[in-house]
mmCIF file of C-alpha atoms in Angstrom:
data_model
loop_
_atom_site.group_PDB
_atom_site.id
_atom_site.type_symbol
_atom_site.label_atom_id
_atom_site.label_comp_id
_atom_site.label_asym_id
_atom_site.label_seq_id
_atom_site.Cartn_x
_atom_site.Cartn_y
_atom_site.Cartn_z
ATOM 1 C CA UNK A 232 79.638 100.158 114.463
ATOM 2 C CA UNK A 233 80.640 96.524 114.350
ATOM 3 C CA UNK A 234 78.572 95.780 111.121
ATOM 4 C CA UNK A 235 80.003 97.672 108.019
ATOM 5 C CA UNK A 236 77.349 98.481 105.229
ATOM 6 C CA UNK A 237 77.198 97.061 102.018
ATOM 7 C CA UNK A 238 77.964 99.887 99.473
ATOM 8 C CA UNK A 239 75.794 100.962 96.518
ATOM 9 C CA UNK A 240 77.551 99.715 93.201
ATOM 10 C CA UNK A 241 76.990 100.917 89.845
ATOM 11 C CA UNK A 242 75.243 98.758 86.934
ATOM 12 C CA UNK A 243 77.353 99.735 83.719
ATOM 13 C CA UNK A 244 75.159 100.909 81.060
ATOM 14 C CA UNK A 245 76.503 101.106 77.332
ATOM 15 C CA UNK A 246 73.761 103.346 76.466
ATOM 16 C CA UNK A 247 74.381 106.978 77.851
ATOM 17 C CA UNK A 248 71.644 109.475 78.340
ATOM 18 C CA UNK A 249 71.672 113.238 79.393
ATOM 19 C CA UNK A 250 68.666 113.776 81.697
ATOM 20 C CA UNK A 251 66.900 115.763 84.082
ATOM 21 C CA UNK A 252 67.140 114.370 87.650
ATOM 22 C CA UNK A 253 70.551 113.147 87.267
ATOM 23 C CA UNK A 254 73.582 114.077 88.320
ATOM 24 C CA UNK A 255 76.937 112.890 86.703
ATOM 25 C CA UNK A 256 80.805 112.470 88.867
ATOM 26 C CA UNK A 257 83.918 111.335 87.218
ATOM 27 C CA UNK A 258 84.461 107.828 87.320
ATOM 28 C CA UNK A 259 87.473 107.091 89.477
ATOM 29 C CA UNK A 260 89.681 104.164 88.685
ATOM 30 C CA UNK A 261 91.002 102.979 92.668
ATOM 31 C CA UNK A 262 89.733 101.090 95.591
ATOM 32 C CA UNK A 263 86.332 101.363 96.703
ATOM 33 C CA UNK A 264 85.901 102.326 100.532
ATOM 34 C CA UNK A 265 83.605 102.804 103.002
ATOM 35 C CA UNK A 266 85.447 105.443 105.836
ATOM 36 C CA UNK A 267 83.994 104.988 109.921
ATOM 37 C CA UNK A 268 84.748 106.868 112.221
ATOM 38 C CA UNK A 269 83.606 105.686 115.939
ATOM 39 C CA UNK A 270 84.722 106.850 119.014
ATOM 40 C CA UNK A 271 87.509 104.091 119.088
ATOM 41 C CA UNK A 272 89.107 105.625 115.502
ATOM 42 C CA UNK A 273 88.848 105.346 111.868
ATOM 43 C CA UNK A 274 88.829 102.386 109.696
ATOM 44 C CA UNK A 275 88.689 101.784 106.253
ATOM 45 C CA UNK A 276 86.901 98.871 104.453
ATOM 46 C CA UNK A 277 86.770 97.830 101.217
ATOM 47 C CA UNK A 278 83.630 96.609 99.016
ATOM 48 C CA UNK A 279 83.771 93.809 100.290
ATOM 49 C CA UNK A 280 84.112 94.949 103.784
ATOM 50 C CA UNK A 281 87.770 93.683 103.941
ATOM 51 C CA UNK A 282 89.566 96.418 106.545
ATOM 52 C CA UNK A 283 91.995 98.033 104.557
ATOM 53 C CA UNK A 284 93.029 100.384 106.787
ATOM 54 C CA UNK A 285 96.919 100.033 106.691
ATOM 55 C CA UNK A 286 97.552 100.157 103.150
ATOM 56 C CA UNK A 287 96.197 104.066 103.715
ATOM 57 C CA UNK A 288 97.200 105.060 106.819
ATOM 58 C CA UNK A 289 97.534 108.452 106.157
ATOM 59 C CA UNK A 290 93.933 108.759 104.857
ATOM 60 C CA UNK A 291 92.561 107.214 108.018
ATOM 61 C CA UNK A 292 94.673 110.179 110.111
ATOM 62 C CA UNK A 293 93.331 112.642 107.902
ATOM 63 C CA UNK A 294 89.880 111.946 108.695
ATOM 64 C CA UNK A 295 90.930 111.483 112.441
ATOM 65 C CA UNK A 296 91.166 114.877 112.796
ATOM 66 C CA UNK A 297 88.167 115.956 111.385
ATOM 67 C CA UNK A 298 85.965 117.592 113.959
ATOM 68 C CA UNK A 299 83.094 115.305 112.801
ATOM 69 C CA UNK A 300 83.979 112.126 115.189
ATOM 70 C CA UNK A 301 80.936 109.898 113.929
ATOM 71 C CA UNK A 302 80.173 109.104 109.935
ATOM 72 C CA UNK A 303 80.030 106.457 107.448
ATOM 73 C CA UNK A 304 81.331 108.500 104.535
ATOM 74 C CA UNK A 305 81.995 106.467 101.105
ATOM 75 C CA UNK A 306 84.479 107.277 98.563
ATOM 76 C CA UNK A 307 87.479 106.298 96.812
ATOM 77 C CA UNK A 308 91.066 105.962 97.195
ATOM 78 C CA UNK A 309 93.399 106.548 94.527
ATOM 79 C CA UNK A 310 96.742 107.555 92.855
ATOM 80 C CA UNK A 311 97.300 109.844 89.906
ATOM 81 C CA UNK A 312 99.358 109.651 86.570
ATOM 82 C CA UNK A 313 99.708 112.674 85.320
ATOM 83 C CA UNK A 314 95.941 113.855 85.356
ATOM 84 C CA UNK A 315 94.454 110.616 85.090
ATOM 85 C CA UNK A 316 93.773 108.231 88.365
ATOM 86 C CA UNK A 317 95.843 104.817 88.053
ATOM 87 C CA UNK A 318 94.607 101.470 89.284
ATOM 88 C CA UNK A 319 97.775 99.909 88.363
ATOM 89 C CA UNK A 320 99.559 102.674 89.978
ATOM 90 C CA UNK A 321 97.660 101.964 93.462
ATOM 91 C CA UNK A 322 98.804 98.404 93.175
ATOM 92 C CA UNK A 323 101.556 98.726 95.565
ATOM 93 C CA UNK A 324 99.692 99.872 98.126
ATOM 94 C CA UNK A 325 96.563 97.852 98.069
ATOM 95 C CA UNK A 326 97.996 94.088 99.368
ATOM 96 C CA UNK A 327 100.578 95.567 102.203
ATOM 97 C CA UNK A 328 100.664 94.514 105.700
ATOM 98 C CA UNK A 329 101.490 97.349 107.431
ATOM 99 C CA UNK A 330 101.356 101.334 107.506
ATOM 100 C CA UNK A 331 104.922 101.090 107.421
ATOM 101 C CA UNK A 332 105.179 99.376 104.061
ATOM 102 C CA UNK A 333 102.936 101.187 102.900
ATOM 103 C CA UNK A 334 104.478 104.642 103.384
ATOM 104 C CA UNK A 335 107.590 103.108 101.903
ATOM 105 C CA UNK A 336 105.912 102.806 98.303
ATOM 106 C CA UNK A 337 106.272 106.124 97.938
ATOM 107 C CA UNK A 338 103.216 106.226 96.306
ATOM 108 C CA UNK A 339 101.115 109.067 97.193
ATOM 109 C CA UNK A 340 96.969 107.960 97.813
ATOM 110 C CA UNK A 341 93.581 110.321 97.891
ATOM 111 C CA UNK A 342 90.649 109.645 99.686
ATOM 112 C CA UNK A 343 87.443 111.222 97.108
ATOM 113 C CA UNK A 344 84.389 111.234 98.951
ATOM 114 C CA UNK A 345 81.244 111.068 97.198
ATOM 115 C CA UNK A 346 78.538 109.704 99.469
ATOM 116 C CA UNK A 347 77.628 109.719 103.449
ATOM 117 C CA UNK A 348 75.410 106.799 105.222
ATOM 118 C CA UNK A 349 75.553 108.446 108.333
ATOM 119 C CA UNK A 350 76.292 111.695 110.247
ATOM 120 C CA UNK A 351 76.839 111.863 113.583
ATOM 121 C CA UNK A 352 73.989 109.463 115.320
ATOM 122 C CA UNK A 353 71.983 110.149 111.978
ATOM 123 C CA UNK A 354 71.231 107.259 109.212
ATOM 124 C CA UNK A 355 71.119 109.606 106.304
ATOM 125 C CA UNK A 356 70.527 106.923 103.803
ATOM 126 C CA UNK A 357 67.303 107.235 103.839
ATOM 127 C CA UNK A 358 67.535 111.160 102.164
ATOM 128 C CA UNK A 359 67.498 111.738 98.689
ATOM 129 C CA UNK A 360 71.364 112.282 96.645
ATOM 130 C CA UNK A 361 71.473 115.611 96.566
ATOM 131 C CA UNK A 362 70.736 116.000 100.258
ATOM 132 C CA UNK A 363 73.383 113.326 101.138
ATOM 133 C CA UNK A 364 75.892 115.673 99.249
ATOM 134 C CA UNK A 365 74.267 118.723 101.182
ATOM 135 C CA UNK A 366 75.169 116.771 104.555
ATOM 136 C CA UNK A 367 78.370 115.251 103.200
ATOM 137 C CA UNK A 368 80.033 119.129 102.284
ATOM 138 C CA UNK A 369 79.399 120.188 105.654
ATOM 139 C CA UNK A 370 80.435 116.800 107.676
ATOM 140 C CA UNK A 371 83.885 117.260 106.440
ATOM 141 C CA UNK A 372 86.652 119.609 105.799
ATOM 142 C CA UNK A 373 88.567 118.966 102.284
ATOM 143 C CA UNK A 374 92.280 119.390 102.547
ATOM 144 C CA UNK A 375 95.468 117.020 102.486
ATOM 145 C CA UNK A 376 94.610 113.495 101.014
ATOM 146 C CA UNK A 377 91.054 114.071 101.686
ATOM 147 C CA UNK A 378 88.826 115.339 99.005
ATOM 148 C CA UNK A 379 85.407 116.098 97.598
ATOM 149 C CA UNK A 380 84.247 114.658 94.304
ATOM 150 C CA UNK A 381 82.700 117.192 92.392
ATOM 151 C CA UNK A 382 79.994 116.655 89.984
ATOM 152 C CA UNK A 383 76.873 118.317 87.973
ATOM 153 C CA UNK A 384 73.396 118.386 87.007
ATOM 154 C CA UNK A 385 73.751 118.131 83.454
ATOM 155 C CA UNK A 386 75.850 116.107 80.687
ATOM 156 C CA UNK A 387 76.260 115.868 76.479
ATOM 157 C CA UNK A 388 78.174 113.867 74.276
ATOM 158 C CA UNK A 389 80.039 116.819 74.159
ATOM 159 C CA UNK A 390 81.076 116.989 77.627
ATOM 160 C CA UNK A 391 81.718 112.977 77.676
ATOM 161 C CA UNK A 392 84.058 113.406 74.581
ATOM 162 C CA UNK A 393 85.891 115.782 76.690
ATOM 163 C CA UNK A 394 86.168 113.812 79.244
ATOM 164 C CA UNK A 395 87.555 110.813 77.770
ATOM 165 C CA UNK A 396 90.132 112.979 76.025
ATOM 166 C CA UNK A 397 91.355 113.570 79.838
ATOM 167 C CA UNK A 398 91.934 109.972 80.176
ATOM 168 C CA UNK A 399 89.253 110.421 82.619
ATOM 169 C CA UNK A 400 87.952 106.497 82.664
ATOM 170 C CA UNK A 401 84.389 107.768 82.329
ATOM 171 C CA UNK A 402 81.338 109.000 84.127
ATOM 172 C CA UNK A 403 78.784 107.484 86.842
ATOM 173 C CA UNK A 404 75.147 108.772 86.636
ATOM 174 C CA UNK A 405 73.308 109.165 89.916
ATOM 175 C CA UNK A 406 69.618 109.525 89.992
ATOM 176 C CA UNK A 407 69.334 112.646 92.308
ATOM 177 C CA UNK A 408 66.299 111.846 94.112
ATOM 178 C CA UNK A 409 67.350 107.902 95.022
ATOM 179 C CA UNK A 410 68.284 106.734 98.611
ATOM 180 C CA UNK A 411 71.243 105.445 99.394
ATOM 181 C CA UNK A 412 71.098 102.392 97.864
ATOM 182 C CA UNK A 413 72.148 98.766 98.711
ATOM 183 C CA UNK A 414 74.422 96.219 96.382
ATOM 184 C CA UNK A 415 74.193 96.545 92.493
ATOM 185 C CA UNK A 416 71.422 99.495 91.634
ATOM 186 C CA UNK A 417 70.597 100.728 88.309
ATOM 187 C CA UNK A 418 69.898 104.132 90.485
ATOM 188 C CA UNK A 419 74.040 104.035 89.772
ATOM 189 C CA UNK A 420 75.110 103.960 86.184
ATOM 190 C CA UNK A 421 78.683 103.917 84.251
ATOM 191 C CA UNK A 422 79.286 105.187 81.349
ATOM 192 C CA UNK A 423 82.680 104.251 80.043
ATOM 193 C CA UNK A 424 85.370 105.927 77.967
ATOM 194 C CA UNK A 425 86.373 103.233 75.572
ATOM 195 C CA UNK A 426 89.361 103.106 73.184
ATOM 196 C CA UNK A 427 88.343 100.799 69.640
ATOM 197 C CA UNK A 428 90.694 98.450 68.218
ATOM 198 C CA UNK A 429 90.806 96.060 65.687
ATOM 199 C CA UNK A 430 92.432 93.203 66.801
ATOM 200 C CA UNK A 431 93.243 89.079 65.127
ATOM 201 C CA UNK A 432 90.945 86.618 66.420
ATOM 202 C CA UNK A 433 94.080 84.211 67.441
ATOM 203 C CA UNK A 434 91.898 81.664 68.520
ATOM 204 C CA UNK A 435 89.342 80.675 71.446
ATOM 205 C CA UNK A 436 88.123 79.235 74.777
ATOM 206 C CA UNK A 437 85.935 76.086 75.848
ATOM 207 C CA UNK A 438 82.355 77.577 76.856
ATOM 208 C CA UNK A 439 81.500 77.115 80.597
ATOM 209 C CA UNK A 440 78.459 76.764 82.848
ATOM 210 C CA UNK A 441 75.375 77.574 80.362
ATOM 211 C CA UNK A 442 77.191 79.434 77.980
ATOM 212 C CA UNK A 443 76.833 78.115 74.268
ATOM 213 C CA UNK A 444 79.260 77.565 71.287
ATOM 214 C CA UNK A 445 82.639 79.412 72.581
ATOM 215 C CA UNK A 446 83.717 80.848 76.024
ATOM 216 C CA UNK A 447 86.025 83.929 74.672
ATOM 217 C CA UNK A 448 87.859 84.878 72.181
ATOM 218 C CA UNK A 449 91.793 85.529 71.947
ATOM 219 C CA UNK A 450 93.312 88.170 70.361
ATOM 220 C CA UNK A 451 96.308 89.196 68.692
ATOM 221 C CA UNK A 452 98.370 92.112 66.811
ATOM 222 C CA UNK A 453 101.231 92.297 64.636
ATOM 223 C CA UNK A 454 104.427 93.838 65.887
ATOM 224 C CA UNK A 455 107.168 93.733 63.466
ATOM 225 C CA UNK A 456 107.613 89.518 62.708
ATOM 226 C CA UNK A 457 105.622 89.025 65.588
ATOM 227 C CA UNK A 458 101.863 88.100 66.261
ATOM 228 C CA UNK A 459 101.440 89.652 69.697
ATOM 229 C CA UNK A 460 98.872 87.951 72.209
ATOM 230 C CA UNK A 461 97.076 90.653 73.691
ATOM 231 C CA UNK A 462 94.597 88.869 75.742
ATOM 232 C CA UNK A 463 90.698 87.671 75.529
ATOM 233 C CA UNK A 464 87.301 88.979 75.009
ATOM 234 C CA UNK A 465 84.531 87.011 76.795
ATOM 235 C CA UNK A 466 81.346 90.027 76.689
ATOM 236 C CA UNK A 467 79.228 91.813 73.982
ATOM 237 C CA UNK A 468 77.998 88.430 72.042
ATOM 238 C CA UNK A 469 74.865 87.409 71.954
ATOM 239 C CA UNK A 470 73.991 83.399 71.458
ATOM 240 C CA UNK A 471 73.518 83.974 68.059
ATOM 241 C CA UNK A 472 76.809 85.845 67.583
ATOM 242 C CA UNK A 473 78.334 82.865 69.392
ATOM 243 C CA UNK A 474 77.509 80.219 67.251
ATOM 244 C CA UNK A 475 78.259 82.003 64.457
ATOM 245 C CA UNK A 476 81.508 82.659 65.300
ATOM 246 C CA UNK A 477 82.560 79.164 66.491
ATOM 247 C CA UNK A 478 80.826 77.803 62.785
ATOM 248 C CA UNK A 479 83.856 79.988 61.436
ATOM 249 C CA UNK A 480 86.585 79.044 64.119
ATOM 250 C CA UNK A 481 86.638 75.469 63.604
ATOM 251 C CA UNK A 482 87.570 75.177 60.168
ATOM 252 C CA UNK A 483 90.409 77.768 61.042
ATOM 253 C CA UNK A 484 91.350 75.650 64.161
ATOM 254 C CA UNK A 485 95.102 74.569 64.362
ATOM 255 C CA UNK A 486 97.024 72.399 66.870
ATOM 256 C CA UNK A 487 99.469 75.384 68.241
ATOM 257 C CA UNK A 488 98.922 79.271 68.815
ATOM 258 C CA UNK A 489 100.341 81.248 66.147
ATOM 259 C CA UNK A 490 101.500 84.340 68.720
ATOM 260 C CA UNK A 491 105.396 84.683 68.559
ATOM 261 C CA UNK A 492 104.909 87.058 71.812
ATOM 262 C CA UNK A 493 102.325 87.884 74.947
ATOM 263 C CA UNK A 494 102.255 85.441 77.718
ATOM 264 C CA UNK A 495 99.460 82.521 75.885
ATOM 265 C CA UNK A 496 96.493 80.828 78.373
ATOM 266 C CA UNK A 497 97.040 77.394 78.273
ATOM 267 C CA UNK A 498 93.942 75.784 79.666
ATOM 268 C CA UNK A 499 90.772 74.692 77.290
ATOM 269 C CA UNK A 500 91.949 77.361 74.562
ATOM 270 C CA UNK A 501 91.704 76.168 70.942
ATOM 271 C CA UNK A 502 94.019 78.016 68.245
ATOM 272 C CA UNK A 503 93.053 79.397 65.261
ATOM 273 C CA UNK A 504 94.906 80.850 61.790
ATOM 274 C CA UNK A 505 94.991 84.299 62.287
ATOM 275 C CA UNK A 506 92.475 85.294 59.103
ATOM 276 C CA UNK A 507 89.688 86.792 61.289
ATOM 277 C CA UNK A 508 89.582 90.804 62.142
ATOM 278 C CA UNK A 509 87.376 91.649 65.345
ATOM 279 C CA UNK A 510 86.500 94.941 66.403
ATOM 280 C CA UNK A 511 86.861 95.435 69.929
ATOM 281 C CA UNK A 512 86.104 98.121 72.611
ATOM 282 C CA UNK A 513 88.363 98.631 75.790
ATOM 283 C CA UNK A 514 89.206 101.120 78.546
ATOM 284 C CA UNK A 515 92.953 100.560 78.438
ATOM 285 C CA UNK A 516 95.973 98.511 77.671
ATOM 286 C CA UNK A 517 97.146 97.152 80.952
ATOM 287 C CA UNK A 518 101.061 97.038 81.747
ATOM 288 C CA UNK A 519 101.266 93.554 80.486
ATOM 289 C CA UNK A 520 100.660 94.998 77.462
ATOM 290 C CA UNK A 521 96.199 92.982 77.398
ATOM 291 C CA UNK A 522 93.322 94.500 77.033
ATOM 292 C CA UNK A 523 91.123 96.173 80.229
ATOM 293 C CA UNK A 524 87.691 95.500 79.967
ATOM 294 C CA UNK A 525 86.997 94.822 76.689
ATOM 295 C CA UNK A 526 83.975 94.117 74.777
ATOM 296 C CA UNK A 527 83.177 92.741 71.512
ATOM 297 C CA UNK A 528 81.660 94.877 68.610
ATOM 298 C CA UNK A 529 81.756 92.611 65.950
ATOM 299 C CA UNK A 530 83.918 91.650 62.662
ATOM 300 C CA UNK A 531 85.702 93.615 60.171
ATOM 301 C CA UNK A 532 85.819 92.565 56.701
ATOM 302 C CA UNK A 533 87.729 95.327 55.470
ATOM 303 C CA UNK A 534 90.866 94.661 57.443
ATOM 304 C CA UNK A 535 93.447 91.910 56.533
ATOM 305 C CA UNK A 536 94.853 90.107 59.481
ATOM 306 C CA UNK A 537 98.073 90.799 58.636
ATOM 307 C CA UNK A 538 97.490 94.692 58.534
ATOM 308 C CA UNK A 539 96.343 94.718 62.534
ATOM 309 C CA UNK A 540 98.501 96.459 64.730
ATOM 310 C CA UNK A 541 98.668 98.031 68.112
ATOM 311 C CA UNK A 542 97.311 101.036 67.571
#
């Protein structure tokens, strides 16, 4: 197979729902990747369809010596913390430039298949979910770094507040009776397990392209004496929102940043006193101490600046 697939990719959805027809996995936080096996071996390929085959070598020998010796499987690779998968813990593997390197990290790496586009000589995209996943437990055998992603037919608020409480980073939907789909699909949804946070609007960026009033706003906390920069938030506004925000920005604007600490943007930012409180949503604090994925929820009146910290 010369011409690798594009893979299905889920449309996140901030609005969860529990319903029949769907089926829900755990949402796996590690590189995307389509596995083929053709009679000349296995590669690996990314989203994009980059081959990332020696950064996992020892996935690609795992599925090797599988007795199936033709399938497009899709999954994803990843390393563990504790309980929880780790994107920043895969980091060292993901840009090497050889197996050998890559063995060196130390850094142990899981393949968690989920999907199969074909089987054998067989196009199975064409078949509903839930026979994919039929086809998909018998095409492979689950042992060493290879493993099956389980999921279920039904869902709750109570079973996605357990989850989060995991440190899972959330769930993706399914729709059970969809093909295989192509590119972005609302057939795929994610719901996300989100940490809140108020944080000190420290400022904010220059809109681009056809986005009005501001581009994103940056954000701060207290630590001790020090006004911590902890990184922007550029979703979750609406036009409105945005000129609202800006109308109470500019009166606030000063000529330097007010953050003592936290490496500061430098490019088409504008600073601000730190007197505003934002609410924001995000699925972790990343090791350089910013937000992941964040999202704004709005402002907090009943919060003085100066009582924000990292919470």
């Amino acid at each position: 197979m010369t011409d690798i697939p594009q893979p299905a990719l889920a449309t996140l959805s901030h609005d969860r729902f529990w319903a029949d027809g769907w089926v829900y996995e755990r949402k796996l936080d590690g590189v995307r990747c389509l596995a083929v096996r053709t009679p000349s071996g296995v590669r690996l390929h990314s989203r994009s369809g980059r081959d990332v085959t020696v950064a996992f070598p020892e996935i690609a020998e795992a599925l090797e010596q599988q007795a199936s010796t033709g399938f497009v499987v899709d999954g994803e690779v990843v390393a563990f913390e504790g309980g929880r998968t780790s994107f920043s813990r895969l980091q060292p593997r993901i840009h090497v430039s050889s197996a050998a390197r890559a063995r060196r990290t130390g850094v142990a790496v899981y393949f968690y298949a989920f999907d199969v586009l074909r089987a054998g000589d067989e196009d199975v995209r064409g078949r509903t979910l839930l026979e994919r996943k039929k086809v998909l437990r018998t095409l492979l055998t689950f042992d060493g770094p290879v493993r099956l992603t389980p999921y279920r037919r039904s869902g709750g608020e109570d079973y996605f507040a357990e989850v989060c409480r995991k440190g899972w980073e959330g769930l993706i939907a399914k729709r059970a009776d969809a093909r295989y789909p192509t590119g972005r699909t609302k057939d795929w949804l994610k719901f996300k397990c989100e940490a809140g946070q108020e944080l000190v609007v420290v400022g904010w960026t220059d809109p681009e392209g056809s986005r009005e009033a501001l581009g994103a706003l940056l954000l701060g906390y207290h630590r001790g004496d020090d006004l911590v920069y902890a990184g922007k938030v550029g979703t979750g506004f609406s036009g409105a929102v945005l000129r609202d925000l800006l109308g109470r920005l500019q009166p606030l604007e000063v000529d330097e940043s007010p953050c003592t600490a936290g490496a500061l943007p430098r490019k088409a930012v504008h600073w601000a006193r730190p007197e505003l409180v934002a609410e924001v949503a995000f699925t972790e604090w990343t090791t350089a101490g910013q937000l992941r994925h964040p999202r704004y929820l709005g402002l907090r009146t009943d919060k003085s600046a100066k009582d924000v910290v990292r919470e």
